[in-house]
């Protein structure tokens, strides 16, 4: 028994010594990399020699500092902030787009794109680092961060910056009073004592009222002084996150920067904030306008839904100050690493947001000299790696993957060539994996879209329901026949067969019946009794909403589904056609306002299926209607429909029971 005890003590001692030795090596490496700036870092370590916890905090910052960057010329960045501040004041009554253009012009004149970057470890001063460490510890002892462990404190309050290229200025002290009045009286309520979540809610709401975040456009270069940054009229999700981080952390509220690198069923990705609440939960939100809600398993704890809860995510990562050792090892050993995984300052937090499963894959045809495999989803028109795993005995295990998502395993040989190591894999809701490969069976596909119907498209469909197609021989429509009342409109082309016996009419129109409708019809095609498309003179409500040229009545007949008729007001708008004489129609095809991803008349399409580690073409066809049909298509695999004529959005799908299912 004593032997086992001493063996246990020996193992623990060796482990502790290894950690100390590793920490010592990393500190020495950082000090050596600092070069002429080494004395500044050593001064920080000496300053805290008698304060063990602050010394450990300083070591954490120093050993993880290599790889973090700032702008080398802070004078130009300060000048840029001042210039943008003046622009926003002088142009306060102009449109968002005019202010954005002026800011971009200013950045170009100052040459912001050409300003060189330098590692923090070469320029940071001891005074700056000491001041930040002391301020961070003061915040840790405040009301909103006392629940944090030392490790959490080091990552979510201690860092001297909240993002790369941030100015190394006195941001903490300046932002303590930046629209934070809402926090001042919380100590009057005992229920709010240490209520981090409530503090984050209040501060986010206060910032939102001041910033008014607008995601419709973005400036080319962010303004690095946060007070000016908050006045910029537009930005992406990534633009607003550093502001939220800086203001919240300055007030001792532990915020993170989490992100999905790419949605698993559509284009692009997303970033957001999360607060480490006093109950130990991670609450996701937009830190400048939104209430935090629970991220774990998607359970809401506020009056709103979970942040972007409808989107499918294969992976969620968190930007960190600390270096990820596994990612560092990957980049050290592999020559060709996908862009996402070259960032060693992030960690996987997927399990904080959803139920996950591991995917174990027996790989095929692994090239010589390859040690890692990547698991990819279909991204913007190609496979997009989202995680990695070591290859061991011809097998790779990818941990904590989002479910109900289509994946594929790939790798890169030393010369940079990409190799597919598996068939497409569907990780189901139940955690089981299904592979896809073409069978000998053939089918005929009738397709109506090349991309999934997203929420913003779905919301527009109701504008085109409960509308009438009317016909008359009276140009004022005092007397008319109702040919059809729309319902169940789809986000594709919709075909209406004219009922018999409908007589010829000269004037035909589309008119909404509901109040405050502006039309929102993208295209209308009329077909005569011989099935030939016919045109006449465009008639209807004149003008457009916000006087936009691509939203007049002519837009409903211009052959472009991305333009649409939207009247200047909701007072019975209508749009139609005068054929000059009575005509007998056989059908009408109409498109609601949408995203341009429905099959469109006259466009040329190509259908692909996945086989032999690549896309194989079934052939090309020009659409003669609002659908397109391909025969003799192999069953059992995944497919891709491409519009050769125009557009760039496309998405993989499976095809069962005459339906497209998007992945």
XYZ file of C-alpha atoms in Angstrom:
663
model
C 0.000 0.000 0.000
C 2.848 2.387 0.888
C 4.519 1.549 -2.422
C 1.384 2.579 -4.316
C 1.164 5.781 -2.275
C 4.777 6.791 -2.980
C 4.317 5.899 -6.647
C 1.280 8.200 -6.783
C 3.236 11.049 -5.142
C 6.106 10.524 -7.577
C 3.768 10.691 -10.599
C 2.103 13.878 -9.334
C 5.493 15.463 -8.634
C 6.813 14.593 -12.077
C 3.647 15.997 -13.677
C 3.957 19.233 -11.683
C 7.638 19.541 -12.566
C 6.815 19.020 -16.224
C 4.233 21.825 -16.117
C 6.690 24.161 -14.389
C 9.419 23.267 -16.878
C 7.068 23.771 -19.829
C 5.922 27.136 -18.460
C 9.561 28.175 -17.930
C 10.423 27.213 -21.508
C 7.511 29.191 -22.929
C 8.403 32.262 -20.871
C 12.030 32.083 -22.004
C 10.962 31.654 -25.615
C 8.735 34.744 -25.368
C 11.502 36.772 -23.727
C 13.954 35.750 -26.435
C 11.456 36.666 -29.164
C 11.006 40.097 -27.556
C 14.543 41.039 -28.585
C 15.301 44.640 -27.613
C 11.972 44.828 -25.766
C 12.913 41.995 -23.388
C 13.693 44.344 -20.515
C 10.096 45.662 -20.552
C 8.707 42.173 -19.990
C 11.293 41.322 -17.352
C 10.340 44.514 -15.532
C 6.767 43.246 -15.275
C 7.906 39.905 -13.834
C 10.140 41.695 -11.328
C 7.324 44.067 -10.355
C 5.102 41.166 -9.281
C 7.829 39.002 -7.716
C 6.174 39.256 -4.292
C 2.581 38.870 -5.566
C 2.245 35.216 -6.674
C -1.185 35.433 -8.316
C -0.416 38.589 -10.291
C 2.929 37.062 -11.247
C 1.111 34.032 -12.683
C -1.211 36.388 -14.560
C 1.786 38.250 -16.001
C 3.369 34.967 -17.062
C 0.121 33.945 -18.767
C 0.144 37.148 -20.806
C 3.832 36.972 -21.694
C 4.033 33.306 -22.716
C 0.990 33.678 -24.977
C 2.016 37.070 -26.404
C 3.969 35.847 -29.468
C 1.619 35.872 -32.436
C -0.549 38.767 -31.241
C -0.189 41.868 -33.425
C -0.731 45.618 -33.368
C -0.319 48.342 -35.967
C 3.285 49.585 -36.126
C 2.314 53.202 -36.856
C -0.153 54.266 -34.163
C 0.064 57.917 -35.239
C -1.753 57.188 -38.508
C -4.367 55.103 -36.685
C -4.961 57.911 -34.187
C -5.234 60.376 -37.070
C -7.714 58.045 -38.793
C -9.905 57.903 -35.668
C -9.875 61.689 -35.331
C -10.673 62.163 -39.027
C -13.606 59.719 -38.868
C -14.907 61.481 -35.773
C -14.913 64.773 -37.702
C -16.571 63.170 -40.744
C -19.393 61.743 -38.623
C -19.993 65.101 -36.954
C -19.963 67.082 -40.199
C -22.140 64.551 -42.072
C -24.625 63.753 -39.307
C -27.590 64.602 -41.552
C -26.447 62.562 -44.560
C -27.306 58.964 -45.434
C -25.481 55.969 -44.015
C -24.035 55.183 -47.437
C -22.615 58.710 -47.862
C -20.932 58.563 -44.459
C -19.577 55.089 -45.184
C -18.119 56.218 -48.507
C -16.431 59.202 -46.850
C -14.904 56.981 -44.164
C -13.597 54.551 -46.784
C -12.173 57.441 -48.790
C -10.442 58.750 -45.668
C -8.896 55.332 -44.973
C -7.634 55.146 -48.539
C -6.064 58.608 -48.408
C -4.291 57.804 -45.149
C -3.072 54.478 -46.530
C -4.499 52.361 -43.705
C -4.245 49.231 -45.836
C -0.493 49.719 -46.119
C 0.235 50.293 -42.425
C 2.582 47.545 -41.264
C 1.825 45.246 -38.355
C 4.166 44.339 -35.537
C 4.056 41.730 -32.793
C 2.956 43.099 -29.428
C 5.938 41.493 -27.759
C 8.233 43.919 -29.622
C 6.437 47.125 -28.616
C 4.464 46.614 -25.405
C 5.710 48.541 -22.389
C 5.968 47.425 -18.773
C 3.886 50.387 -17.592
C 1.063 49.474 -19.975
C 1.078 45.810 -18.996
C 1.265 46.495 -15.260
C -1.582 49.005 -15.454
C -3.747 46.515 -17.334
C -3.010 43.672 -14.926
C -3.867 45.834 -11.902
C -7.064 47.075 -13.553
C -8.075 43.522 -14.475
C -7.624 42.293 -10.894
C -9.681 45.228 -9.670
C -12.440 44.186 -12.097
C -12.191 40.551 -10.926
C -12.903 41.725 -7.398
C -15.899 43.712 -8.606
C -19.517 42.523 -8.461
C -19.774 40.866 -11.892
C -16.705 38.620 -12.038
C -16.289 37.055 -8.615
C -17.622 33.714 -9.880
C -14.730 33.316 -12.318
C -11.944 30.846 -11.672
C -8.381 32.072 -12.106
C -8.199 30.337 -15.493
C -11.423 32.037 -16.617
C -10.218 35.372 -15.308
C -6.990 35.038 -17.307
C -8.869 34.487 -20.540
C -11.948 36.716 -20.206
C -10.846 39.745 -18.159
C -7.055 39.849 -17.942
C -5.922 40.329 -21.601
C -4.656 43.821 -22.385
C -6.595 43.812 -25.663
C -9.904 42.363 -26.903
C -8.839 41.750 -30.509
C -5.956 41.860 -32.912
C -4.582 45.234 -34.082
C -6.268 47.050 -31.200
C -4.544 50.237 -30.099
C -2.565 49.729 -26.896
C -4.163 52.710 -25.189
C -5.991 53.342 -21.922
C -9.229 51.709 -23.114
C -10.186 50.137 -19.779
C -10.383 53.374 -17.785
C -11.976 55.367 -20.600
C -14.771 52.875 -21.177
C -15.758 52.429 -17.536
C -18.135 55.340 -17.969
C -19.141 54.769 -21.598
C -22.964 54.650 -21.408
C -22.765 52.571 -18.244
C -25.119 54.614 -16.061
C -27.539 51.682 -16.114
C -25.181 49.771 -13.823
C -24.876 52.459 -11.157
C -27.958 51.694 -9.064
C -27.906 47.891 -9.237
C -26.362 47.697 -5.774
C -29.637 49.051 -4.373
C -31.325 45.720 -5.102
C -30.154 42.649 -3.193
C -31.354 40.384 -6.016
C -28.895 42.092 -8.360
C -25.861 41.496 -6.174
C -23.321 39.666 -8.373
C -26.002 39.356 -11.101
C -23.624 39.253 -14.072
C -26.347 38.294 -16.527
C -28.540 41.231 -15.549
C -25.574 43.597 -15.780
C -24.802 42.351 -19.288
C -28.442 42.766 -20.315
C -28.567 46.334 -19.071
C -25.256 47.346 -20.610
C -26.081 45.732 -23.954
C -29.395 47.566 -24.112
C -27.692 50.860 -23.248
C -25.069 50.360 -25.959
C -27.729 49.396 -28.507
C -29.637 52.619 -27.857
C -26.486 54.610 -28.587
C -24.872 52.578 -31.372
C -27.983 51.560 -33.380
C -26.121 48.670 -35.083
C -26.804 48.484 -38.807
C -25.660 45.383 -40.693
C -26.658 46.540 -44.191
C -23.160 47.651 -45.102
C -19.639 47.815 -43.717
C -16.644 50.146 -43.738
C -13.383 48.784 -45.135
C -11.288 49.401 -42.020
C -12.581 49.538 -38.434
C -11.869 52.608 -36.354
C -9.558 51.539 -33.547
C -10.658 54.084 -30.940
C -13.789 52.527 -29.456
C -15.684 55.755 -28.749
C -15.474 56.670 -32.450
C -16.079 53.087 -33.513
C -19.453 53.273 -31.764
C -20.530 56.181 -34.001
C -19.757 54.509 -37.329
C -23.158 54.015 -39.016
C -22.770 50.408 -40.195
C -20.758 47.254 -39.779
C -20.683 43.468 -39.844
C -21.205 41.264 -36.803
C -17.403 41.152 -36.396
C -17.270 44.959 -36.405
C -19.432 45.426 -33.304
C -18.032 42.565 -31.229
C -14.757 44.261 -30.104
C -16.742 47.288 -28.932
C -19.018 45.097 -26.818
C -16.037 43.165 -25.447
C -14.130 46.311 -24.517
C -17.042 48.062 -22.799
C -18.216 44.997 -20.877
C -14.739 43.882 -19.804
C -13.845 47.435 -18.745
C -16.729 47.168 -16.324
C -15.755 43.720 -15.092
C -18.335 41.744 -17.099
C -16.698 38.631 -18.630
C -17.594 38.519 -22.307
C -16.334 36.227 -25.065
C -16.135 36.372 -28.862
C -17.659 33.144 -30.225
C -18.139 32.303 -33.880
C -19.379 29.725 -36.339
C -16.796 29.774 -39.159
C -19.391 28.654 -41.701
C -23.060 27.769 -41.461
C -23.644 24.105 -42.272
C -26.555 24.604 -44.673
C -25.997 27.980 -46.315
C -23.328 30.540 -47.197
C -21.171 32.515 -44.792
C -20.794 32.259 -41.024
C -21.420 34.434 -37.979
C -19.859 35.872 -34.839
C -21.458 36.878 -31.567
C -20.743 37.609 -27.930
C -21.376 35.372 -24.960
C -21.368 36.243 -21.284
C -20.115 33.879 -18.593
C -23.059 34.234 -16.238
C -22.925 33.835 -12.487
C -24.741 30.483 -12.747
C -21.899 29.003 -14.774
C -23.814 29.046 -18.041
C -22.735 30.552 -21.348
C -25.278 33.071 -22.644
C -25.088 34.010 -26.330
C -26.077 37.452 -27.622
C -25.105 40.475 -29.671
C -23.327 42.590 -27.080
C -24.491 45.938 -28.466
C -28.223 45.390 -28.812
C -29.522 42.028 -27.668
C -30.524 40.198 -24.502
C -28.240 37.276 -23.621
C -29.918 33.886 -23.809
C -28.755 30.448 -22.826
C -26.532 28.769 -25.368
C -26.349 25.308 -23.820
C -28.636 22.989 -25.783
C -30.414 26.006 -27.201
C -32.608 26.560 -24.108
C -33.827 30.128 -23.882
C -33.733 31.969 -20.557
C -34.938 35.347 -21.736
C -37.891 36.766 -23.603
C -36.091 36.125 -26.907
C -34.967 33.076 -28.815
C -31.440 31.747 -28.708
C -29.089 33.794 -30.852
C -29.423 32.436 -34.437
C -31.032 29.268 -33.094
C -32.351 28.193 -36.519
C -28.958 27.917 -38.163
C -27.144 24.587 -38.375
C -23.589 24.660 -37.036
C -20.913 22.021 -37.461
C -18.489 23.806 -35.150
C -18.453 26.775 -32.779
C -15.131 28.302 -31.789
C -14.127 30.973 -29.288
C -11.395 33.522 -29.923
C -8.872 33.332 -27.108
C -5.772 35.128 -25.945
C -4.107 31.854 -24.982
C -2.519 29.693 -27.653
C -4.249 26.403 -28.530
C -1.548 23.756 -28.191
C -3.247 21.232 -30.494
C -3.602 23.839 -33.245
C -0.024 24.942 -32.679
C 1.142 21.362 -33.106
C -0.941 20.987 -36.284
C 0.605 24.104 -37.820
C 4.073 23.056 -36.754
C 3.829 19.598 -38.326
C 1.706 20.214 -41.422
C 2.777 22.317 -44.394
C -0.692 22.903 -45.856
C -3.233 23.838 -43.196
C -6.695 25.238 -44.145
C -7.051 28.991 -43.428
C -9.479 28.584 -40.499
C -7.147 26.288 -38.607
C -4.079 28.494 -39.039
C -5.444 30.634 -36.218
C -3.953 29.127 -33.060
C -5.742 31.599 -30.787
C -9.131 29.869 -30.588
C -10.730 26.870 -28.929
C -13.640 24.545 -29.660
C -16.766 25.363 -27.612
C -19.306 23.450 -29.714
C -20.594 21.415 -26.781
C -21.627 24.647 -25.041
C -24.137 25.246 -27.823
C -25.597 21.909 -28.921
C -25.715 18.146 -28.636
C -22.782 16.667 -30.537
C -21.375 13.325 -31.645
C -17.951 12.028 -32.556
C -17.401 10.793 -36.117
C -15.035 7.859 -36.537
C -13.974 7.307 -40.158
C -11.873 4.570 -41.751
C -9.945 6.505 -44.375
C -9.052 5.442 -47.885
C -6.053 6.249 -50.063
C -4.177 8.386 -47.525
C -1.161 9.942 -49.327
C 2.331 9.309 -48.036
C 3.591 11.912 -45.593
C 0.124 13.004 -44.379
C -0.544 12.866 -40.621
C -3.781 14.847 -40.290
C -7.225 14.674 -41.861
C -9.818 17.438 -42.007
C -13.587 17.191 -41.719
C -15.317 19.578 -44.114
C -18.798 20.865 -44.806
C -19.919 22.301 -48.129
C -19.185 26.019 -47.943
C -19.270 28.794 -50.514
C -19.149 26.655 -53.669
C -16.564 24.216 -52.317
C -15.730 21.958 -49.384
C -14.729 23.947 -46.298
C -12.673 22.219 -43.537
C -13.965 23.017 -40.037
C -11.887 20.709 -37.810
C -9.015 18.232 -37.826
C -7.868 14.918 -36.372
C -4.694 12.860 -36.303
C -4.618 9.873 -38.629
C -3.862 6.736 -36.634
C -3.847 3.280 -38.227
C -5.810 4.535 -41.216
C -8.541 6.033 -39.047
C -9.534 9.509 -37.847
C -11.901 10.460 -35.018
C -13.450 13.928 -35.250
C -14.805 15.013 -31.883
C -17.890 17.006 -30.913
C -19.496 17.527 -34.307
C -22.846 19.172 -34.940
C -25.605 16.759 -35.965
C -27.885 16.578 -39.018
C -25.044 17.844 -41.188
C -23.328 16.513 -44.323
C -19.550 16.147 -44.058
C -16.634 14.792 -46.070
C -13.088 13.899 -44.987
C -10.137 15.306 -46.905
C -6.443 16.010 -46.547
C -3.627 17.898 -48.268
C -0.480 16.180 -49.494
C 2.891 17.913 -48.945
C 2.681 19.482 -52.422
C -0.678 21.082 -51.561
C -2.895 18.718 -53.576
C -6.274 18.037 -51.986
C -7.363 14.402 -51.584
C -10.784 13.087 -50.582
C -10.523 10.356 -47.956
C -14.203 9.383 -47.685
C -17.576 9.505 -49.351
C -19.962 12.253 -48.176
C -21.118 11.465 -44.616
C -24.388 12.483 -42.979
C -24.240 12.661 -39.190
C -27.875 12.181 -38.190
C -29.850 13.502 -35.247
C -29.310 10.138 -33.526
C -25.536 10.280 -33.895
C -25.429 7.588 -36.570
C -23.456 8.135 -39.775
C -24.754 7.401 -43.273
C -22.534 7.466 -46.353
C -23.614 8.548 -49.828
C -22.467 7.091 -53.129
C -24.201 6.804 -56.528
C -26.092 3.585 -57.231
C -26.904 1.843 -60.495
C -30.491 3.108 -60.323
C -31.467 6.161 -62.361
C -34.156 8.769 -61.776
C -35.618 11.888 -63.362
C -35.288 15.098 -61.338
C -37.572 18.099 -61.643
C -35.858 20.981 -59.847
C -37.168 24.420 -58.909
C -34.302 25.940 -56.876
C -30.530 25.820 -56.499
C -30.346 27.117 -52.910
C -32.436 26.656 -49.734
C -35.284 29.014 -48.835
C -34.011 31.144 -45.954
C -36.077 33.011 -43.402
C -35.898 36.414 -45.067
C -37.252 34.919 -48.299
C -39.981 33.051 -46.448
C -41.160 36.265 -44.768
C -41.737 37.929 -48.137
C -44.040 35.158 -49.385
C -46.967 36.401 -47.324
C -46.872 39.685 -49.273
C -47.955 37.813 -52.415
C -50.688 35.729 -50.781
C -54.312 36.942 -50.757
C -53.763 38.899 -53.955
C -55.847 38.786 -57.138
C -55.142 38.415 -60.812
C -57.880 40.442 -62.488
C -58.824 40.976 -66.133
C -60.888 43.727 -67.742
C -61.669 45.535 -70.960
C -61.931 48.759 -68.928
C -58.590 50.503 -68.319
C -59.855 51.745 -64.954
C -61.001 48.236 -63.922
C -64.426 49.547 -62.882
C -65.724 46.265 -64.211
C -63.416 43.259 -64.043
C -63.271 39.491 -63.655
C -61.287 37.873 -60.853
C -59.260 35.152 -62.535
C -57.413 33.854 -59.469
C -56.817 34.610 -55.778
C -53.291 33.677 -54.675
C -52.624 31.425 -51.704
C -49.843 29.101 -50.669
C -47.324 31.012 -52.780
C -43.947 29.269 -52.968
C -40.474 30.797 -53.127
C -40.162 29.532 -56.688
C -41.983 30.329 -59.882
C -45.737 29.798 -59.445
C -47.874 28.722 -62.394
C -51.530 29.634 -62.803
C -53.653 27.890 -65.455
C -56.401 30.213 -66.696
C -59.756 28.473 -66.129
C -62.159 27.892 -68.980
C -64.240 29.535 -70.243
C -62.320 32.779 -69.601
C -62.948 35.227 -72.481
C -60.288 37.483 -74.005
C -59.410 40.653 -72.072
C -57.236 43.618 -72.959
C -56.092 44.603 -69.454
C -54.623 42.139 -66.950
C -53.268 43.020 -63.533
C -51.954 41.774 -60.178
C -53.448 43.553 -57.125
C -52.968 42.895 -53.377
C -56.161 42.763 -51.305
C -54.603 43.229 -47.865
C -54.028 46.638 -46.270
C -50.605 48.276 -46.348
C -49.285 45.877 -48.974
C -46.813 47.352 -51.456
C -46.951 44.541 -54.001
C -43.575 42.767 -53.718
C -44.051 40.847 -56.967
C -40.790 40.166 -58.829
C -41.871 38.831 -62.215
C -45.072 38.134 -64.161
C -45.142 36.203 -67.450
C -48.321 35.994 -69.576
C -48.883 33.164 -72.088
C -51.458 33.243 -74.894
C -53.737 30.388 -75.964
C -50.893 28.885 -77.989
C -48.584 28.834 -74.975
C -46.449 31.674 -76.320
C -45.149 34.348 -73.967
C -46.676 37.720 -74.869
C -45.969 41.304 -73.778
C -47.748 44.630 -73.850
C -47.496 48.056 -72.261
C -46.778 48.110 -68.526
C -49.513 49.772 -66.463
C -50.192 50.217 -62.767
C -49.232 52.292 -59.749
C -46.499 54.789 -60.542
C -43.414 55.414 -58.433
C -41.732 53.128 -55.913
C -40.931 52.784 -52.239
C -38.062 55.136 -51.324
C -37.968 56.185 -55.016
C -35.797 53.208 -55.926
C -35.469 52.642 -59.666
C -35.455 48.853 -59.375
C -38.809 48.779 -57.541
C -41.126 50.458 -60.040
C -43.940 48.715 -61.919
C -41.550 48.023 -64.815
C -39.508 45.770 -62.507
C -42.286 43.173 -62.576
C -41.644 42.590 -66.295
C -37.875 43.097 -66.696
C -36.894 39.417 -66.568
C -34.886 39.911 -63.376
C -36.215 38.226 -60.225
C -33.936 40.329 -58.028
C -35.903 43.476 -58.929
C -39.536 43.779 -57.918
C -42.553 46.045 -57.865
C -42.915 47.839 -54.521
C -45.301 50.766 -54.541
C -44.651 54.054 -52.714
C -47.529 53.373 -50.306
C -49.945 50.606 -49.371
C -53.055 52.235 -50.824
C -54.248 49.516 -53.213
C -51.142 49.254 -55.395
C -51.330 47.223 -58.573
C -49.278 46.334 -61.613
C -50.295 44.868 -64.943
C -50.213 44.975 -68.719
C -52.229 46.524 -71.539
C -52.013 44.255 -74.602
C -53.694 46.832 -76.863
C -56.550 44.457 -77.739
C -58.373 41.611 -75.958
C -56.236 38.457 -75.671
C -57.065 34.985 -74.462
C -54.482 33.680 -72.007
C -53.706 30.071 -71.193
C -51.464 30.590 -68.158
C -49.546 33.018 -65.977
C -46.202 32.350 -64.257
C -45.267 34.682 -61.415
C -42.362 34.991 -58.981
C -42.657 36.634 -55.550
C -39.917 38.872 -54.229
C -37.028 36.517 -53.486
C -33.322 35.835 -53.608
C -32.778 35.026 -57.299
C -32.146 31.345 -56.590
C -35.320 29.926 -58.116
C -35.107 28.312 -61.543
C -35.715 31.181 -63.973
C -37.035 31.131 -67.495
C -34.266 31.394 -70.072
C -31.336 30.701 -67.722
C -28.976 27.827 -68.493
C -28.411 25.250 -65.722
C -26.015 22.395 -65.137
C -26.673 19.486 -62.755
C -23.824 17.679 -60.993
C -23.644 14.547 -58.861
C -20.799 13.461 -56.559
C -18.849 10.409 -57.641
C -15.228 9.331 -57.752
C -14.213 12.156 -55.355
C -15.448 14.892 -57.646
C -18.456 16.551 -59.237
C -19.677 14.788 -62.371
C -21.884 16.663 -64.833
C -25.236 15.267 -65.962
C -25.458 17.986 -68.592
C -26.664 21.503 -69.318
C -30.198 22.703 -70.069
C -31.970 26.001 -70.612
C -35.094 26.505 -68.482
C -38.315 26.768 -70.504
C -40.473 27.190 -67.406
C -40.115 27.772 -63.654
C -38.651 24.263 -63.277
C -36.002 22.269 -65.080
C -35.835 18.521 -65.588
C -32.864 16.140 -65.908
C -33.211 12.460 -66.806
C -31.056 9.395 -66.054
C -29.549 10.846 -62.863
C -27.774 8.285 -60.588
C -29.607 7.839 -57.284
C -28.160 7.708 -53.787
C -25.573 10.485 -53.797
C -25.493 14.278 -53.350
C -26.191 16.847 -56.054
C -25.527 20.436 -57.046
C -27.539 22.630 -59.442
C -25.610 25.532 -60.967
C -27.019 28.539 -62.829
C -24.484 29.119 -65.587
C -26.185 32.323 -66.739
C -25.806 34.289 -63.512
C -25.537 34.197 -59.743
C -23.165 32.454 -57.358
C -25.260 30.953 -54.530
C -25.685 27.178 -54.781
C -26.024 24.357 -52.268
C -25.654 20.580 -52.160
C -28.826 18.524 -51.799
C -30.173 15.006 -51.712
C -33.225 13.984 -53.709
C -35.953 11.693 -52.362
C -39.651 11.394 -53.138
C -39.317 14.162 -55.748
C -38.048 16.614 -53.104
C -34.764 18.458 -52.646
C -33.295 18.323 -49.134
C -30.517 20.866 -48.604
C -27.264 20.271 -46.739
